Tab-separated table of C-alpha atoms in Angstrom:
chain	number	residue	atom	x	y	z
A	1	MET	CA	-5.478	-2.873	-12.143
A	2	VAL	CA	-7.617	0.109	-13.167
A	3	ALA	CA	-5.530	0.584	-16.294
A	4	THR	CA	-5.733	-3.055	-17.342
A	5	THR	CA	-9.371	-3.849	-16.617
A	6	GLY	CA	-11.064	-0.455	-16.784
A	7	ALA	CA	-12.628	1.605	-14.031
A	8	GLN	CA	-16.108	0.096	-14.425
A	9	LYS	CA	-14.886	-3.507	-14.256
A	10	THR	CA	-12.723	-2.688	-11.265
A	11	ALA	CA	-15.649	-1.126	-9.428
A	12	LEU	CA	-17.794	-4.209	-10.071
A	13	LYS	CA	-15.071	-6.538	-8.858
A	14	LEU	CA	-14.434	-4.487	-5.731
A	15	GLU	CA	-18.137	-4.416	-4.859
A	16	ARG	CA	-17.965	-7.888	-3.310
A	17	PHE	CA	-15.412	-6.524	-0.838
A	18	LEU	CA	-17.870	-3.913	0.421
A	19	PRO	CA	-18.004	-5.433	3.969
A	20	LEU	CA	-14.232	-4.984	4.254
A	21	PHE	CA	-14.406	-1.363	3.112
A	22	LEU	CA	-17.295	-0.685	5.509
A	23	ASP	CA	-15.246	-2.146	8.380
A	24	ILE	CA	-12.348	0.112	7.406
A	25	GLU	CA	-14.657	3.136	7.239
A	26	GLN	CA	-16.123	2.422	10.691
A	27	ARG	CA	-12.724	1.821	12.311
A	28	TRP	CA	-10.599	4.569	10.781
A	29	GLY	CA	-12.656	6.687	8.395
A	30	ASP	CA	-9.952	6.137	5.767
A	31	ILE	CA	-7.611	3.360	4.669
A	32	PRO	CA	-4.872	2.981	7.334
A	33	ASN	CA	-1.368	1.664	6.826
A	34	TYR	CA	-0.753	-1.990	6.048
A	35	ALA	CA	0.407	-2.906	9.568
A	36	GLU	CA	-2.875	-1.652	11.056
A	37	LEU	CA	-4.886	-3.630	8.497
A	38	VAL	CA	-3.012	-6.826	9.383
A	39	ALA	CA	-3.404	-6.198	13.113
A	40	ALA	CA	-7.152	-5.594	12.768
A	41	PHE	CA	-8.177	-8.189	10.192
A	42	GLY	CA	-5.371	-10.746	10.084
A	43	VAL	CA	-3.468	-12.058	7.092
A	44	ALA	CA	-6.074	-14.759	6.353
A	45	ARG	CA	-8.925	-12.276	5.790
A	46	LEU	CA	-6.727	-9.958	3.779
A	47	ARG	CA	-5.632	-12.905	1.646
A	48	ARG	CA	-9.299	-13.588	0.873
A	49	SER	CA	-9.585	-9.923	-0.128
A	50	LEU	CA	-6.510	-10.007	-2.360
A	51	LEU	CA	-8.108	-8.033	-5.186
A	52	ALA	CA	-9.115	-5.216	-2.837
A	53	LEU	CA	-5.643	-5.230	-1.295
A	54	ARG	CA	-4.030	-5.073	-4.730
A	55	TRP	CA	-6.233	-2.102	-5.616
A	56	MET	CA	-5.165	-0.299	-2.428
A	57	GLU	CA	-1.518	-0.980	-3.252
A	58	GLU	CA	-1.732	0.001	-6.929
A	59	THR	CA	-3.529	3.242	-6.122
A	60	GLY	CA	-0.915	4.185	-3.525
A	61	ARG	CA	-3.185	3.849	-0.504
A	62	ILE	CA	-1.002	1.263	1.221
A	63	VAL	CA	2.513	-0.133	0.975
A	64	VAL	CA	2.683	-3.875	1.668
A	65	ASP	CA	5.358	-4.657	4.254
A	66	GLU	CA	6.593	-8.231	3.722
A	67	LYS	CA	7.861	-8.548	7.294
A	68	VAL	CA	4.503	-7.455	8.694
A	69	LYS	CA	2.863	-9.922	6.324
A	70	ARG	CA	5.095	-12.796	7.480
A	71	ASP	CA	4.628	-11.919	11.143
A	72	GLY	CA	0.866	-11.730	10.691
A	73	SER	CA	0.839	-15.131	9.038
A	74	ASP	CA	2.931	-16.575	11.888
A	75	ARG	CA	0.544	-15.102	14.482
A	76	GLN	CA	-2.403	-16.709	12.696
A	77	ARG	CA	-0.662	-20.102	12.691
A	78	ILE	CA	0.094	-19.707	16.403
A	79	ARG	CA	-3.604	-19.059	17.074
A	80	THR	CA	-4.439	-22.181	15.075
A	81	THR	CA	-1.958	-24.194	17.145
A	82	LEU	CA	-3.505	-22.968	20.405
A	83	ALA	CA	-6.994	-23.784	19.102
A	84	MET	CA	-5.996	-27.444	18.710
A	85	PHE	CA	-6.265	-27.889	22.494
A	86	ASP	CA	-9.351	-27.838	24.691
A	87	ARG	CA	-9.183	-24.641	26.729
A	88	SER	CA	-9.928	-26.581	29.927
A	89	SER	CA	-7.134	-29.091	29.344
A	90	HIS	CA	-3.765	-29.254	31.076
A	91	GLY	CA	-2.125	-29.175	27.647
A	92	PHE	CA	-3.743	-25.836	26.787
A	93	ALA	CA	-2.694	-24.347	30.141
A	94	LEU	CA	0.927	-25.309	29.495
A	95	LEU	CA	0.899	-24.187	25.871
A	96	SER	CA	-0.800	-20.837	26.554
A	97	GLY	CA	1.602	-20.188	29.456
A	98	PHE	CA	4.544	-20.935	27.187
A	99	HIS	CA	3.029	-18.640	24.558
A	100	LYS	CA	2.916	-15.738	27.028
A	101	VAL	CA	6.577	-16.281	27.926
A	102	MET	CA	7.561	-16.424	24.246
A	103	ILE	CA	5.647	-13.237	23.405
A	104	ALA	CA	7.319	-11.442	26.325
A	105	GLU	CA	10.690	-12.662	25.039
A	106	GLN	CA	9.795	-11.481	21.544
A	107	GLN	CA	8.922	-8.012	22.796
A	108	LEU	CA	11.904	-7.621	25.159
A	109	GLN	CA	14.632	-9.431	23.240
A	110	GLY	CA	13.466	-9.150	19.642
A	111	THR	CA	12.928	-12.876	19.109
A	112	SER	CA	11.386	-13.282	15.665
A	113	MET	CA	7.749	-14.314	15.260
A	114	ARG	CA	8.962	-17.213	13.136
A	115	THR	CA	10.968	-18.516	16.106
A	116	VAL	CA	7.913	-18.105	18.340
A	117	ARG	CA	5.772	-20.004	15.833
A	118	LEU	CA	8.282	-22.836	15.383
A	119	SER	CA	8.706	-23.160	19.158
A	120	MET	CA	4.930	-23.257	19.645
A	121	THR	CA	4.551	-25.915	16.946
A	122	ALA	CA	7.184	-28.113	18.601
A	123	ALA	CA	5.629	-27.560	22.050
A	124	ALA	CA	2.203	-28.572	20.723
A	125	GLY	CA	3.681	-31.701	19.168
A	126	MET	CA	5.349	-32.677	22.430
A	127	LEU	CA	2.124	-32.040	24.380
A	128	ARG	CA	0.147	-34.223	21.984
A	129	ARG	CA	2.724	-36.946	22.534
A	130	ALA	CA	2.388	-36.495	26.311
A	131	SER	CA	-1.391	-36.806	26.025
A	132	GLY	CA	-1.033	-39.976	23.973
A	133	MET	CA	1.308	-41.455	26.580
A	134	LYS	CA	-0.985	-40.223	29.393
A	135	LEU	CA	1.930	-38.381	30.998
A	136	MET	CA	0.933	-34.797	31.723
A	137	PRO	CA	2.838	-32.632	32.396
A	138	PRO	CA	5.406	-34.107	30.000
A	139	THR	CA	8.233	-36.164	31.439
A	140	GLN	CA	11.692	-37.085	30.202
A	141	ALA	CA	10.163	-40.205	28.664
A	142	VAL	CA	7.792	-38.027	26.629
A	143	LEU	CA	10.632	-35.817	25.402
A	144	ASP	CA	12.751	-38.843	24.459
A	145	SER	CA	9.835	-40.406	22.585
A	146	TYR	CA	8.994	-37.149	20.816
A	147	LEU	CA	12.569	-36.601	19.638
A	148	THR	CA	12.871	-40.220	18.533
A	149	ARG	CA	9.848	-39.728	16.310
A	150	THR	CA	10.711	-36.194	15.174
A	151	PRO	CA	14.463	-35.615	15.566
A	152	GLY	CA	14.257	-32.539	13.344
A	153	GLN	CA	12.396	-30.708	16.135
A	154	ARG	CA	15.324	-30.855	18.574
A	155	ALA	CA	16.238	-27.167	18.227
A	156	ALA	CA	12.635	-25.941	18.069
A	157	VAL	CA	11.547	-27.779	21.246
A	158	THR	CA	14.496	-26.516	23.332
A	159	ARG	CA	12.696	-23.367	24.494
A	160	PHE	CA	9.652	-25.363	25.628
A	161	VAL	CA	11.880	-27.739	27.602
A	162	ARG	CA	13.511	-24.724	29.266
A	163	TYR	CA	10.050	-23.337	30.077
A	164	LEU	CA	8.975	-26.625	31.698
A	165	VAL	CA	12.165	-26.768	33.768
A	166	GLU	CA	12.264	-23.105	34.849
A	167	HIS	CA	8.545	-22.360	35.239
A	168	LYS	CA	6.983	-25.733	36.037
A	169	GLY	CA	9.762	-27.487	37.951
A	170	VAL	CA	9.846	-30.446	35.568
A	171	GLU	CA	13.087	-32.444	35.628
A	172	MET	CA	14.028	-32.746	31.989
A	173	ARG	CA	16.942	-32.252	29.628
A	174	ILE	CA	17.533	-32.503	25.923
A	175	PRO	CA	19.175	-35.922	25.426
A	176	PRO	CA	22.523	-36.164	23.646
A	177	THR	CA	22.320	-36.650	19.920
A	178	ASN	CA	22.691	-40.115	18.449
A	179	PRO	CA	23.810	-39.532	14.842
A	180	ALA	CA	23.516	-43.196	13.879
A	181	ARG	CA	19.999	-43.463	15.271
A	182	ALA	CA	18.971	-40.163	13.675
A	183	HIS	CA	20.320	-41.311	10.301
A	184	GLN	CA	18.477	-44.620	10.616
A	185	LEU	CA	15.174	-42.864	11.366
A	186	LYS	CA	15.713	-40.429	8.496
A	187	ARG	CA	16.298	-43.317	6.079
A	188	ARG	CA	13.121	-45.012	7.284
A	189	ARG	CA	11.107	-41.850	6.658
A	190	GLN	CA	12.624	-41.477	3.199
A	191	GLU	CA	11.872	-45.115	2.410
A	192	ARG	CA	8.245	-44.796	3.532
A	193	ARG	CA	7.815	-41.741	1.337
A	194	VAL	CA	9.322	-43.481	-1.687
A	195	LEU	CA	7.106	-46.536	-1.189
A	196	ARG	CA	4.033	-44.336	-0.789
A	197	LEU	CA	4.706	-42.562	-4.096
A	198	MET	CA	5.829	-45.533	-6.166
A	199	ASP	CA	2.326	-46.440	-7.375
A	200	LYS	CA	1.305	-42.868	-8.145
A	201	PRO	CA	1.560	-41.897	-11.836
A	202	LEU	CA	3.658	-38.923	-12.929
A	203	THR	CA	0.868	-37.050	-14.672
A	204	ASP	CA	2.115	-33.465	-14.405
A	205	ALA	CA	4.919	-31.230	-13.175
A	206	VAL	CA	3.626	-31.312	-9.585
A	207	SER	CA	3.584	-35.116	-9.307
A	208	THR	CA	6.943	-35.346	-11.087
A	209	ARG	CA	8.637	-32.900	-8.714
A	210	ARG	CA	7.038	-34.618	-5.721
A	211	TRP	CA	8.519	-37.946	-6.846
A	212	LEU	CA	11.889	-36.355	-7.618
A	213	GLY	CA	12.015	-34.864	-4.122
A	214	ALA	CA	11.507	-38.277	-2.544
A	215	ALA	CA	13.748	-40.188	-4.974
A	216	LEU	CA	16.663	-37.738	-4.943
A	217	SER	CA	16.655	-37.792	-1.131
A	218	TYR	CA	16.447	-41.573	-0.849
A	219	PHE	CA	18.758	-42.662	-3.685
A	220	HIS	CA	21.271	-39.796	-3.716
A	221	GLY	CA	21.069	-38.064	-0.334
A	222	LEU	CA	20.077	-34.706	-1.834
A	223	ASP	CA	17.793	-32.267	-0.084
A	224	ALA	CA	14.179	-32.618	-1.221
A	225	ALA	CA	14.214	-28.874	-2.010
A	226	VAL	CA	16.383	-29.656	-5.057
A	227	ALA	CA	13.280	-31.010	-6.799
A	228	ARG	CA	11.583	-27.636	-6.393
A	229	ALA	CA	14.621	-25.629	-7.452
A	230	VAL	CA	15.685	-27.630	-10.508
A	231	LYS	CA	14.544	-26.170	-13.843
A	232	LEU	CA	12.437	-28.135	-16.315
A	233	GLU	CA	15.230	-28.151	-18.892
A	234	GLN	CA	17.472	-29.887	-16.326
A	235	ILE	CA	15.144	-32.901	-16.243
A	236	SER	CA	15.240	-35.415	-19.087
A	237	ARG	CA	14.424	-39.055	-19.816
A	238	ARG	CA	17.210	-41.602	-20.004
A	239	ASP	CA	17.424	-45.394	-19.683
A	240	GLY	CA	13.808	-45.743	-18.580
A	241	GLY	CA	14.133	-43.151	-15.863
A	242	LEU	CA	14.588	-39.435	-15.194
A	243	LEU	CA	17.980	-37.759	-15.316
A	244	VAL	CA	18.407	-34.610	-13.249
A	245	GLU	CA	21.284	-32.202	-13.832
A	246	TRP	CA	22.172	-30.329	-10.651
A	247	GLN	CA	25.237	-28.221	-9.860
A	248	GLY	CA	27.383	-29.914	-12.478
A	249	ASP	CA	26.414	-33.497	-11.597
A	250	GLU	CA	23.817	-35.908	-12.994
A	251	TYR	CA	21.411	-37.957	-10.891
A	252	TRP	CA	19.277	-40.783	-12.294
A	253	VAL	CA	16.049	-41.948	-10.672
A	254	PRO	CA	13.513	-44.531	-11.899
A	255	ILE	CA	10.129	-43.536	-13.292
A	256	VAL	CA	7.273	-44.949	-11.245
A	257	GLY	CA	3.507	-45.221	-11.418
A	258	GLN	CA	1.172	-46.386	-14.127
A	259	ALA	CA	1.875	-43.416	-16.371
A	260	ALA	CA	5.566	-44.162	-16.828
A	261	ASN	CA	5.382	-43.015	-20.454
A	262	SER	CA	4.150	-39.517	-19.653
A	263	GLY	CA	6.573	-36.603	-19.860
A	264	PRO	CA	8.285	-34.901	-16.899
């Protein structure tokens, strides 16, 4: 950064991060390692100080650890999930208790922070459903309703169900899968997404890929991630629609929205 913008410009740009550098000076007297920065300030604050962080990295003062970065981001999202509940509520008591158990498991058994975060997200979703049904603590009816609405959370919510059974004495079990029902619900979600996007014009690459994700899933059963992975040169216009080349096959989808004549 110093080489490309010059020392004077760099100094001026870094000046707005003075509060961060003062905090570092007061805490450590010098720039610590990346893990300590994440633990002290969190990924969100460091992300807002990206230029300062890049300067530290380029001048050899820190080495960014991607795992520490991911874990820090997951911890921040867990804190956000906990903050969704009133601290005096029954839902918060259950969620914070589950969080303590998950953190203990993470420390003793090496469970990843991503697993903790996904489990917490599913637990929060189930607790919101319980609150909506006015059934707290959650019952089997709440679990069944939650999984009917969000079948993709079956694996993620398993640990919370185990916590309720083992620590709270709730009688509950993960219901057997119903592939036909799950497929039906998935098709309904895909259809709703397609209908929601049909009137939106394809004005740029973002809107085009968003539509392709929905259309390829609904019409061809492909994963929506294909729309993000496919290269621009694999998308072309044909017969009034868009033709996508993917792994040796071709998939046609209609063009929608008012700007049907704009390019992909």
